[in-house]
Amino acid sequence: MSLRFIGIDPNTGDKESPTVWVDEDHGELIFQGWLPSPELEAECAATEVPGHAKGIPAGEGIVRIPFRMVGMVREACDAAERAHVR
């Protein structure tokens, strides 16, 4: 696997560590983040989105990433686009 580290939340110290990677082999962005509260997960599962069934499908999950990591997510998107152009 060609997993490229993009960045880690600088405000989390050495315990919690929301992180962003790019998997160039599979064409995916990888996020490590905080799990949602049961209330947030239920709200997400109950939200209807056009063309998509309600709920969270098996094998999928909700991950929380802080706004302060937007630049890292943007960098990961740029890296993903460059990898796709190859």
Coordinates of N, CA, C and O in Angstrom, one line a residue:
M1 N 0.8 -1.2 0.0 CA 0.0 0.0 0.0 C 0.9 1.2 0.0 O 1.9 1.3 0.7
S2 N 0.5 2.2 -0.8 CA 1.3 3.5 -0.9 C 0.5 4.5 0.0 O -0.2 5.3 -0.6
L3 N 0.7 4.4 1.3 CA 0.0 5.3 2.2 C 0.9 6.5 2.5 O 2.0 6.3 3.0
R4 N 0.5 7.7 2.1 CA 1.3 8.9 2.3 C 0.7 9.7 3.5 O -0.5 10.2 3.4
F5 N 1.5 9.9 4.5 CA 1.1 10.8 5.6 C 1.0 12.2 5.2 O 1.9 12.7 4.5
I6 N -0.1 12.9 5.5 CA -0.3 14.3 5.2 C -0.1 15.2 6.4 O 0.6 16.1 6.4
G7 N -0.8 14.8 7.5 CA -0.7 15.7 8.7 C -1.5 15.1 9.8 O -2.4 14.3 9.7
I8 N -1.1 15.6 11.0 CA -1.8 15.3 12.3 C -2.2 16.5 13.0 O -1.5 17.6 12.9
D9 N -3.3 16.5 13.7 CA -3.8 17.6 14.4 C -2.8 18.1 15.4 O -2.4 17.4 16.3
P10 N -2.3 19.3 15.2 CA -1.2 19.8 16.1 C -1.7 20.1 17.5 O -0.8 20.3 18.4
N11 N -2.9 20.2 17.7 CA -3.4 20.5 19.1 C -3.8 19.3 19.9 O -4.4 19.5 21.0
T12 N -3.5 18.1 19.5 CA -3.9 17.0 20.3 C -2.9 16.4 21.2 O -3.2 15.4 21.9
G13 N -1.6 16.8 21.1 CA -0.6 16.2 22.0 C -0.3 14.8 21.5 O -0.4 14.5 20.4
D14 N 0.1 14.0 22.5 CA 0.5 12.6 22.2 C -0.6 11.6 22.5 O -0.3 10.4 22.4
K15 N -1.8 12.0 22.8 CA -2.8 11.0 23.2 C -3.8 10.8 22.0 O -4.0 9.8 21.5
E16 N -4.5 11.9 21.7 CA -5.5 11.8 20.6 C -4.9 12.4 19.3 O -4.1 13.3 19.4
S17 N -5.2 11.8 18.2 CA -4.4 12.2 17.0 C -5.2 12.1 15.7 O -4.9 11.3 14.9
P18 N -6.2 13.0 15.5 CA -6.8 13.0 14.2 C -5.7 13.2 13.2 O -4.8 14.0 13.3
T19 N -5.8 12.3 12.1 CA -4.7 12.3 11.1 C -5.3 12.1 9.7 O -6.4 11.6 9.6
V20 N -4.6 12.6 8.7 CA -5.0 12.5 7.3 C -3.9 11.9 6.5 O -2.7 12.2 6.7
W21 N -4.3 10.9 5.7 CA -3.4 10.2 4.8 C -4.0 10.2 3.4 O -5.2 10.4 3.2
V22 N -3.2 9.9 2.4 CA -3.6 9.6 1.0 C -3.1 8.2 0.7 O -2.0 7.9 0.9
D23 N -4.1 7.4 0.2 CA -3.7 6.0 -0.3 C -3.7 6.1 -1.8 O -4.8 6.0 -2.4
E24 N -2.6 6.3 -2.4 CA -2.5 6.4 -3.8 C -2.8 5.1 -4.6 O -3.3 5.2 -5.7
D25 N -2.5 4.0 -4.0 CA -2.8 2.7 -4.6 C -4.3 2.5 -4.8 O -4.7 1.9 -5.9
H26 N -5.1 2.9 -3.8 CA -6.5 2.6 -3.9 C -7.3 3.9 -4.2 O -8.5 3.9 -4.4
G27 N -6.6 5.0 -4.4 CA -7.3 6.3 -4.7 C -8.3 6.7 -3.7 O -9.4 7.1 -3.9
E28 N -7.8 6.8 -2.4 CA -8.6 7.1 -1.3 C -8.0 8.1 -0.3 O -6.7 8.1 -0.2
L29 N -8.8 8.9 0.3 CA -8.3 9.7 1.4 C -8.6 8.9 2.7 O -9.7 8.4 2.8
I30 N -7.7 8.9 3.6 CA -7.9 8.2 4.8 C -7.9 9.1 6.0 O -7.0 10.0 6.1
F31 N -8.9 9.0 6.8 CA -9.0 9.9 8.0 C -9.1 9.1 9.3 O -9.8 8.1 9.4
Q32 N -8.3 9.5 10.2 CA -8.4 9.0 11.6 C -8.9 10.2 12.4 O -8.4 11.3 12.3
G33 N -10.0 9.9 13.2 CA -10.5 11.0 14.0 C -11.3 10.5 15.1 O -11.3 9.3 15.4
W34 N -12.0 11.4 15.8 CA -12.8 11.0 17.0 C -14.1 10.4 16.5 O -14.7 10.7 15.5
L35 N -14.5 9.4 17.3 CA -15.8 8.7 17.0 C -16.9 9.7 17.4 O -16.7 10.5 18.4
P36 N -18.1 9.7 16.8 CA -19.1 10.6 17.1 C -19.8 10.1 18.4 O -19.8 9.0 18.8
S37 N -20.5 11.1 19.0 CA -21.4 10.7 20.2 C -22.6 9.9 19.6 O -22.9 10.0 18.4
P38 N -23.2 9.1 20.4 CA -24.4 8.4 19.9 C -25.4 9.3 19.3 O -26.1 9.0 18.3
E39 N -25.6 10.5 19.9 CA -26.5 11.5 19.4 C -26.2 12.0 18.0 O -27.0 12.1 17.1
L40 N -24.9 12.3 17.8 CA -24.5 12.7 16.4 C -24.6 11.6 15.4 O -25.1 11.8 14.3
E41 N -24.2 10.4 15.8 CA -24.4 9.3 14.9 C -25.9 9.0 14.5 O -26.2 8.8 13.3
A42 N -26.7 9.1 15.5 CA -28.2 9.0 15.2 C -28.7 10.1 14.3 O -29.5 9.8 13.4
E43 N -28.2 11.3 14.5 CA -28.7 12.4 13.7 C -28.2 12.2 12.2 O -29.0 12.5 11.3
C44 N -27.0 11.8 12.1 CA -26.4 11.5 10.7 C -27.2 10.4 10.1 O -27.6 10.5 8.9
A45 N -27.5 9.4 10.8 CA -28.2 8.2 10.3 C -29.7 8.6 9.9 O -30.2 8.0 9.0
A46 N -30.3 9.5 10.6 CA -31.6 9.9 10.3 C -31.8 10.9 9.2 O -32.9 11.2 8.8
T47 N -30.7 11.5 8.8 CA -30.8 12.6 7.8 C -31.0 12.0 6.4 O -30.2 11.1 6.0
E48 N -32.0 12.5 5.7 CA -32.2 12.0 4.3 C -31.4 12.9 3.4 O -31.4 14.1 3.4
V49 N -30.8 12.2 2.5 CA -30.0 12.8 1.4 C -30.5 12.3 0.1 O -30.7 11.1 -0.1
P50 N -30.8 13.3 -0.8 CA -31.4 12.8 -2.1 C -30.5 11.7 -2.8 O -29.3 11.9 -2.9
G51 N -31.2 10.7 -3.2 CA -30.5 9.6 -3.9 C -29.8 8.6 -3.0 O -29.0 7.8 -3.5
H52 N -30.0 8.7 -1.7 CA -29.3 7.9 -0.8 C -30.2 7.4 0.3 O -31.0 8.2 0.8
A53 N -30.2 6.2 0.7 CA -31.0 5.6 1.7 C -30.7 6.2 3.1 O -29.5 6.6 3.3
K54 N -31.6 6.3 3.9 CA -31.4 6.7 5.3 C -30.5 5.7 6.0 O -30.5 4.5 5.6
G55 N -29.7 6.1 7.0 CA -28.9 5.2 7.7 C -27.5 5.2 7.3 O -27.1 5.9 6.4
I56 N -26.7 4.5 8.1 CA -25.3 4.4 7.8 C -25.0 2.9 7.4 O -25.2 2.0 8.3
P57 N -24.7 2.6 6.2 CA -24.5 1.2 5.8 C -23.4 0.5 6.6 O -22.5 1.1 7.1
A58 N -23.6 -0.8 6.7 CA -22.6 -1.6 7.3 C -21.3 -1.4 6.7 O -21.2 -1.3 5.4
G59 N -20.2 -1.3 7.4 CA -18.9 -1.1 6.9 C -18.5 0.3 6.7 O -17.4 0.7 6.2
E60 N -19.5 1.3 7.0 CA -19.2 2.7 7.0 C -19.3 3.3 8.4 O -20.0 2.7 9.2
G61 N -18.8 4.4 8.6 CA -18.8 5.1 9.9 C -18.7 6.6 9.8 O -18.3 7.1 8.8
I62 N -18.9 7.2 10.9 CA -18.8 8.7 11.0 C -17.5 8.9 11.8 O -17.3 8.3 12.8
V63 N -16.7 9.9 11.3 CA -15.5 10.2 12.0 C -15.5 11.8 12.1 O -15.8 12.4 11.1
R64 N -15.1 12.3 13.2 CA -15.0 13.7 13.4 C -13.6 14.2 13.3 O -12.7 13.7 13.8
I65 N -13.4 15.3 12.5 CA -12.1 15.9 12.2 C -12.3 17.4 12.6 O -13.2 18.0 12.1
P66 N -11.4 18.0 13.3 CA -11.6 19.4 13.7 C -11.3 20.4 12.5 O -10.5 20.1 11.6
F67 N -12.0 21.5 12.5 CA -11.9 22.5 11.5 C -10.4 22.9 11.3 O -10.0 23.3 10.2
R68 N -9.6 22.9 12.4 CA -8.2 23.4 12.2 C -7.4 22.5 11.3 O -6.3 22.8 10.9
M69 N -8.0 21.3 10.9 CA -7.3 20.4 10.0 C -7.7 20.6 8.5 O -7.3 19.9 7.6
V70 N -8.5 21.6 8.2 CA -9.0 21.8 6.9 C -7.8 22.0 5.9 O -7.9 21.4 4.8
G71 N -6.8 22.7 6.3 CA -5.6 22.8 5.4 C -5.0 21.5 5.0 O -4.6 21.2 3.9
M72 N -5.0 20.5 6.0 CA -4.4 19.2 5.8 C -5.3 18.4 4.8 O -4.8 17.7 4.0
V73 N -6.6 18.6 5.0 CA -7.6 17.9 4.2 C -7.4 18.4 2.7 O -7.4 17.6 1.8
R74 N -7.3 19.7 2.6 CA -7.1 20.3 1.3 C -5.8 19.8 0.7 O -5.8 19.5 -0.5
E75 N -4.7 19.7 1.5 CA -3.4 19.2 0.9 C -3.6 17.7 0.5 O -3.1 17.3 -0.6
A76 N -4.4 17.0 1.2 CA -4.6 15.6 0.9 C -5.4 15.5 -0.5 O -5.1 14.7 -1.3
C77 N -6.4 16.4 -0.6 CA -7.2 16.4 -1.9 C -6.2 16.8 -3.0 O -6.3 16.2 -4.1
D78 N -5.4 17.8 -2.8 CA -4.4 18.1 -3.9 C -3.5 17.0 -4.2 O -3.2 16.7 -5.4
A79 N -3.0 16.2 -3.2 CA -2.2 15.1 -3.5 C -2.9 14.0 -4.2 O -2.4 13.4 -5.1
A80 N -4.2 13.8 -3.9 CA -5.0 12.8 -4.5 C -5.2 13.2 -6.0 O -5.1 12.3 -6.9
E81 N -5.4 14.4 -6.3 CA -5.6 14.9 -7.7 C -4.3 14.7 -8.5 O -4.3 14.2 -9.6
R82 N -3.2 15.0 -7.9 CA -1.9 14.8 -8.6 C -1.6 13.3 -8.8 O -1.1 13.0 -9.9
A83 N -2.0 12.5 -7.9 CA -1.8 11.0 -8.1 C -2.7 10.5 -9.2 O -2.3 9.6 -9.9
H84 N -3.9 11.1 -9.3 CA -4.8 10.6 -10.3 C -4.4 11.0 -11.7 O -4.7 10.3 -12.7
V85 N -3.7 12.2 -11.8 CA -3.3 12.7 -13.1 C -2.2 11.8 -13.7 O -2.1 11.7 -14.9
R86 N -1.4 11.1 -12.9 CA -0.3 10.3 -13.4 C -0.7 9.4 -14.5 O -1.5 8.6 -14.6

